[in-house]
Coordinates of C-alpha atoms and ligand atoms in Angstrom, one line a residue:
X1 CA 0.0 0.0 0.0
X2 CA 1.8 3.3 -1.1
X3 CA 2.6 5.1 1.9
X4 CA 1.3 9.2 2.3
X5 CA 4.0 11.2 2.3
X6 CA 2.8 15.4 1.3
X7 CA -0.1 17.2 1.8
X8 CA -0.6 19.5 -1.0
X9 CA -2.8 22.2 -0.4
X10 CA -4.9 24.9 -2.3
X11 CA -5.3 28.4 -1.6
X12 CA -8.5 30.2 -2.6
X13 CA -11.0 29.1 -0.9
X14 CA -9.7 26.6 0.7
X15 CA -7.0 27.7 3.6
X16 CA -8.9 30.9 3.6
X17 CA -12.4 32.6 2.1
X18 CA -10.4 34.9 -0.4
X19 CA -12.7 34.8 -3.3
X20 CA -16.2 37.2 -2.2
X21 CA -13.9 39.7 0.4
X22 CA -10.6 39.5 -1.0
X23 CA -9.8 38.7 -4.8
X24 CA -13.3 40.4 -5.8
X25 CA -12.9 43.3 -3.9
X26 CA -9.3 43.5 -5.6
X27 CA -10.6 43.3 -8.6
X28 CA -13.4 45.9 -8.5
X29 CA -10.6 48.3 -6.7
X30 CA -8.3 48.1 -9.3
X31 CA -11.1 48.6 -12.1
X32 CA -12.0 51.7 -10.1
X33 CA -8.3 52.8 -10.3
X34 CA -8.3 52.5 -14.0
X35 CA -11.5 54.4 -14.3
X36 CA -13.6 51.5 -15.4
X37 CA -17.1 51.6 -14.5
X38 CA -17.4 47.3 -14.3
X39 CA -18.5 46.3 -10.8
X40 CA -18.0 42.2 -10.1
X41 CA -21.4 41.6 -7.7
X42 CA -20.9 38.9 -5.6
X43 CA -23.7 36.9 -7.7
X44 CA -21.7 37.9 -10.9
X45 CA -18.4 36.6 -9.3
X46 CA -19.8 33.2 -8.5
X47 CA -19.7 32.7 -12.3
X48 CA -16.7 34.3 -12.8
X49 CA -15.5 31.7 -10.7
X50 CA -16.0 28.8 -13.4
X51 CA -12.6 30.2 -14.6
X52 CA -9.8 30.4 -13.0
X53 CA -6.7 32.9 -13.0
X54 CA -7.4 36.1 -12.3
X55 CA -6.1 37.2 -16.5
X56 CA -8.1 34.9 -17.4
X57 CA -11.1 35.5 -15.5
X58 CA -11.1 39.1 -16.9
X59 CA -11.3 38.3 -20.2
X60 CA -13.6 35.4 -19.5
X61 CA -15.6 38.4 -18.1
X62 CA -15.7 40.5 -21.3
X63 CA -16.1 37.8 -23.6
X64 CA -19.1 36.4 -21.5
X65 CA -20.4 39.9 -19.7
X66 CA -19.4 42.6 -21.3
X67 CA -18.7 42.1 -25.0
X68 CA -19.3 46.1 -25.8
X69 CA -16.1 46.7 -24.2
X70 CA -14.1 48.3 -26.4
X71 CA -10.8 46.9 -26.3
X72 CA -7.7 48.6 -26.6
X73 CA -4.9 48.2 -29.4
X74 CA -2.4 46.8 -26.6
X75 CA -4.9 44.3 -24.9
X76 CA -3.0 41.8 -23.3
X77 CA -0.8 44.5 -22.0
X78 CA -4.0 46.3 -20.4
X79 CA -5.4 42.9 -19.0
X80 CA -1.8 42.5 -17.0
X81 CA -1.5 46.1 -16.0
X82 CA -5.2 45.5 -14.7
X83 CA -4.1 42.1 -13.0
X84 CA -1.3 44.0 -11.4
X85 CA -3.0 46.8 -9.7
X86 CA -5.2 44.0 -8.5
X87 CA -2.5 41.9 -6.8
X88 CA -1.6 45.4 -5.2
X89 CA -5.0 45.9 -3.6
X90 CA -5.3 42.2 -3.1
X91 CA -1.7 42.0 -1.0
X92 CA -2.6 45.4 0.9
X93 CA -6.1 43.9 2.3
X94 CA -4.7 40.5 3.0
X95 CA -1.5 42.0 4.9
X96 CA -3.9 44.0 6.8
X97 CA -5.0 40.5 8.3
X98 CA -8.5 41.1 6.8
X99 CA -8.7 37.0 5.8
X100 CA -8.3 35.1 8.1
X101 CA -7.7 31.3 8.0
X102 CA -10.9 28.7 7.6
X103 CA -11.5 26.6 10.3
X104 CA -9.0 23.7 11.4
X105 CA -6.5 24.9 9.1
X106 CA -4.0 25.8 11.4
X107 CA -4.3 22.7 13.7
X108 CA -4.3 20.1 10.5
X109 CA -0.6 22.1 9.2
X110 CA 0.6 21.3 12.8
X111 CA -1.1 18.0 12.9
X112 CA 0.7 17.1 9.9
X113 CA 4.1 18.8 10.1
X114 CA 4.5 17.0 13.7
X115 CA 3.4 13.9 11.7
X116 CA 6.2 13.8 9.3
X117 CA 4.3 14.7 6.5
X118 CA 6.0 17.1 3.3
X119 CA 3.7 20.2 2.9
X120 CA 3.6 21.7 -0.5
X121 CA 1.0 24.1 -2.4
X122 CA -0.5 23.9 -5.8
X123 CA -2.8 27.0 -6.6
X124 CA -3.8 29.1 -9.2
X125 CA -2.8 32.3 -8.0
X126 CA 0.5 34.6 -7.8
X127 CA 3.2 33.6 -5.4
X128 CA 2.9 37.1 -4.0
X129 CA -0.3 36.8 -2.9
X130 CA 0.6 33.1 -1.4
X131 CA 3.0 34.8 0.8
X132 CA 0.7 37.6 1.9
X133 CA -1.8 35.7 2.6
X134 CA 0.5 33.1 4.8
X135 CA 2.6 35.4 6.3
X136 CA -0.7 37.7 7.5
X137 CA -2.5 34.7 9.2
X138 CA 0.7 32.2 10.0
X139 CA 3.3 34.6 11.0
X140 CA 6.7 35.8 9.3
X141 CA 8.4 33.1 7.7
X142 CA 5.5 30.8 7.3
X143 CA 6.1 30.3 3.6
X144 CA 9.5 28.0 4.9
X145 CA 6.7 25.4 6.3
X146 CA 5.9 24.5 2.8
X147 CA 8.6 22.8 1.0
X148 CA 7.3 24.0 -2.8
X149 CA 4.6 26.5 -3.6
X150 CA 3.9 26.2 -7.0
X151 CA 1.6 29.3 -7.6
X152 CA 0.2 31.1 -10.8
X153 CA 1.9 31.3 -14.1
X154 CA 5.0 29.0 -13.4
X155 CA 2.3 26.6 -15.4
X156 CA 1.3 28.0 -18.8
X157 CA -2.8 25.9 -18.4
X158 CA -4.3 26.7 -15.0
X159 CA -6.7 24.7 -13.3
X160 CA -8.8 22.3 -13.9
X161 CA -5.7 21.2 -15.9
X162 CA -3.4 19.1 -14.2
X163 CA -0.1 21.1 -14.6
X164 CA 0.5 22.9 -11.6
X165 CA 0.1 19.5 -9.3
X166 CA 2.2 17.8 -12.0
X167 CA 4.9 20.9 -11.0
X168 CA 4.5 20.4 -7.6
X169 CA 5.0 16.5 -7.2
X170 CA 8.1 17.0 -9.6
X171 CA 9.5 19.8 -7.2
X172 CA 8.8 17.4 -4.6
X173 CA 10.0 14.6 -6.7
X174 CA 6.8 12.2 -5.1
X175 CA 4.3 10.1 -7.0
X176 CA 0.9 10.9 -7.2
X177 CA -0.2 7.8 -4.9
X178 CA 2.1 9.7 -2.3
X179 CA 0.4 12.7 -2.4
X180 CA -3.1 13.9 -0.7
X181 CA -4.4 16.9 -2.2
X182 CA -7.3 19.2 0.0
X183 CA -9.6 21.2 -2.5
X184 CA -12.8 23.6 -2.3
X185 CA -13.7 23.4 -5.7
X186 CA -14.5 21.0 -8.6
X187 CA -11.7 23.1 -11.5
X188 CA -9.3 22.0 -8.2
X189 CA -10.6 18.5 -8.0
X190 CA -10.5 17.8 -11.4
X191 CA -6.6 18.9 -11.5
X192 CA -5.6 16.6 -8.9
X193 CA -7.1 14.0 -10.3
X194 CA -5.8 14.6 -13.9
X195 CA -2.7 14.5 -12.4
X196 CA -3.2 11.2 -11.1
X197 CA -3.3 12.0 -7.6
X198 CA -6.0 9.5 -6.2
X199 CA -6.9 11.1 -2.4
X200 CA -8.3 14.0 -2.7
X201 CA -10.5 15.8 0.2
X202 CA -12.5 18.6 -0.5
X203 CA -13.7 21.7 2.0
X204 CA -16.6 23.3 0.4
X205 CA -17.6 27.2 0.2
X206 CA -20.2 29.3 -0.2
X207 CA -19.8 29.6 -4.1
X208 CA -18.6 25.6 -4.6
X209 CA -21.2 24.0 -2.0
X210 CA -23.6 23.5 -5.3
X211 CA -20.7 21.5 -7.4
X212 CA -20.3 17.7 -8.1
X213 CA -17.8 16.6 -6.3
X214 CA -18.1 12.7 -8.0
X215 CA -14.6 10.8 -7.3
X216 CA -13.9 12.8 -4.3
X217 CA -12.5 10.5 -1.5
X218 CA -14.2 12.8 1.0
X219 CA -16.1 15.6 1.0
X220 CA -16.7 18.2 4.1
X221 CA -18.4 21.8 5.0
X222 CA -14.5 22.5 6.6
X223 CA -11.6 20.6 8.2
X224 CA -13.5 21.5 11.8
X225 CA -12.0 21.5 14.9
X226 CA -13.0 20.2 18.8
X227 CA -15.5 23.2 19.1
X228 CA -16.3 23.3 15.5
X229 CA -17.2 19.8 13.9
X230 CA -17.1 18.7 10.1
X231 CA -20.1 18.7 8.4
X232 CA -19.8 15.5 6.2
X233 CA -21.2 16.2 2.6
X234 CA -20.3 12.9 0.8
X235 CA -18.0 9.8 1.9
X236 CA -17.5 8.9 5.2
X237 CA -14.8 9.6 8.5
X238 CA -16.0 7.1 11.4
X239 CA -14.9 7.7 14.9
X240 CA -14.0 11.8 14.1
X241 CA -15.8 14.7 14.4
X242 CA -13.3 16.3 12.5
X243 CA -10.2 16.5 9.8
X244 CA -7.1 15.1 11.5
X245 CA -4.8 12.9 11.0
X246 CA -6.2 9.2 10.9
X247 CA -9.1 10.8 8.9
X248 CA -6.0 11.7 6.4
X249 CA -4.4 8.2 6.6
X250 CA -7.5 6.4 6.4
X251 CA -8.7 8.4 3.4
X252 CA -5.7 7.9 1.3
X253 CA -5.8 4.3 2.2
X254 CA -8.9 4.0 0.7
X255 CA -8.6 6.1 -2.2
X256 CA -5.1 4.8 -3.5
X257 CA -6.2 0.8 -2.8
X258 CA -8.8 1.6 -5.8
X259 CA -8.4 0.2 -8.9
X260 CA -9.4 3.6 -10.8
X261 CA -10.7 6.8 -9.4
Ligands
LIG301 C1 -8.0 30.4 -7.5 C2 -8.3 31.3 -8.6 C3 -7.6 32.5 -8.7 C4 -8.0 33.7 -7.8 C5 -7.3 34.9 -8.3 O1 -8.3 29.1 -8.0 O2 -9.2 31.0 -9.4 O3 -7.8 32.9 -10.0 O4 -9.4 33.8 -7.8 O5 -6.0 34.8 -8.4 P1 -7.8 27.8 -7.2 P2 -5.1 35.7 -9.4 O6 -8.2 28.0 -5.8 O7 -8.5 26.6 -7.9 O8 -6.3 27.7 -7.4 O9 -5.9 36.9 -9.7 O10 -3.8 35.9 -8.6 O11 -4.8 34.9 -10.7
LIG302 MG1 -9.6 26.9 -4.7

């Protein structure tokens, strides 16, 4: 039975809420800077949300929402410049401590880390951001705890492709069947998987509660903790009220003694 040796985590939406208070409030800022009049609602981001990358969501956004738009001669240019004001305001309210970290999310990195277990991150966003966001709810130097961050445009085909986990278990140098992946949304579950990793637990949100999670080892409301249990949306954890350790081992067990996913 192939042992579990890394956690690899995503980001958005899944250590913390950053989607509805923090990337789309980023992104309306920075369209306010640039004298645009668009306004991302938080209904209207929800659907933004079947994309992911924030270059890509804005054009996903025009194309889809707002074809009138005249664009200018130097478009990709403008969609970066746009995308970089947006990691400005997005850095600023994060390093403010504004998002903090979902539930249990601190105890499982502890949990695991005193476990022996590699920690590594695989997300769609910029590496800046990554940091921010760690640093602001871990403390200084928390990037160190994870031993690769693979983040953003190191990866040319952002989720659901499988590229950036593919990056990360190289960096690692692991196999998929050594690797747990933790998700909040179906683009996420559907990279891990493509990239052959087999155990894969997702924490739901408010705007991914609604997806299909089919071939998800486990699916939860949040990792929980003693005060806070898990609210078990599909699969099972006996004997735990919450995300820890044995519901980790137990998981992948189960997920990487199957035949196919
Ligand atoms: C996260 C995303 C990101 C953020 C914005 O997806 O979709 O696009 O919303 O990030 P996942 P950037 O959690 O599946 O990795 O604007 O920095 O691209
Ligand atoms: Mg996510």
């Amino acid at each position: 039975m192939p042992e579990l040796k890394a956690l690899l985590l995503d980001v958005d939406g899944t250590l913390a809420d950053t989607e509805r208070n923090g990337h789309r409030v980023a992104f309306n800022a920075a369209f306010n800077d640039a004298g645009l009049d668009w306004e991302w609602s938080e209904a209207l981001y929800g659907k933004l949300l079947t994309v992911t990358g924030g270059k890509e969501r804005i054009r996903f956004y025009l194309d889809q929402f707002n074809p009138g738009f005249k664009r200018p001669l130097e478009f990709d240019a403008f969609i970066a410049n746009l995308h970089r004001a947006k990691t400005d305001h997005y850095i600023a309210l994060t390093s403010s401590g504004a998002i903090p970290l979902r539930p249990g999310v601190r105890r499982l990195l502890e949990e695991s880390t005193a476990d022996g277990l590699r920690l590594a991150i695989a997300t769609t966003t910029t590496f800046d951001n990554v940091t921010a966001l760690l640093e602001s709810t871990l403390g200084e130097g928390a990037v160190s705890r994870f031993e690769v961050i693979a983040a953003g445009d190191v990866v040319d085909a952002k989720k659901p492709a499988p590229d950036i986990y593919i990056w990360a278990m190289a960096r690692l140098g692991l196999d998929a069947d050594s690797c747990l992946a933790i998700e909040d949304s179906k683009n996420g579950l559907h990279s891990a998987h493509a990239a052959g990793i087999r155990s894969v637990l997702v924490t739901v949100n408010g705007y991914t509660e609604h997806e299909d999670f089919s071939g998800a080892g486990l699916v939860v409301s949040h990792l929980g903790d003693t005060d806070d249990p898990s609210r078990i949306i599909q699969g099972s954890m006996p004997q735990a009220s919450w995300v820890n350790m044995e519901v980790l081992c137990a998981l992948h067990d189960r997920c990487t003694n199957l035949l196919a996913v």
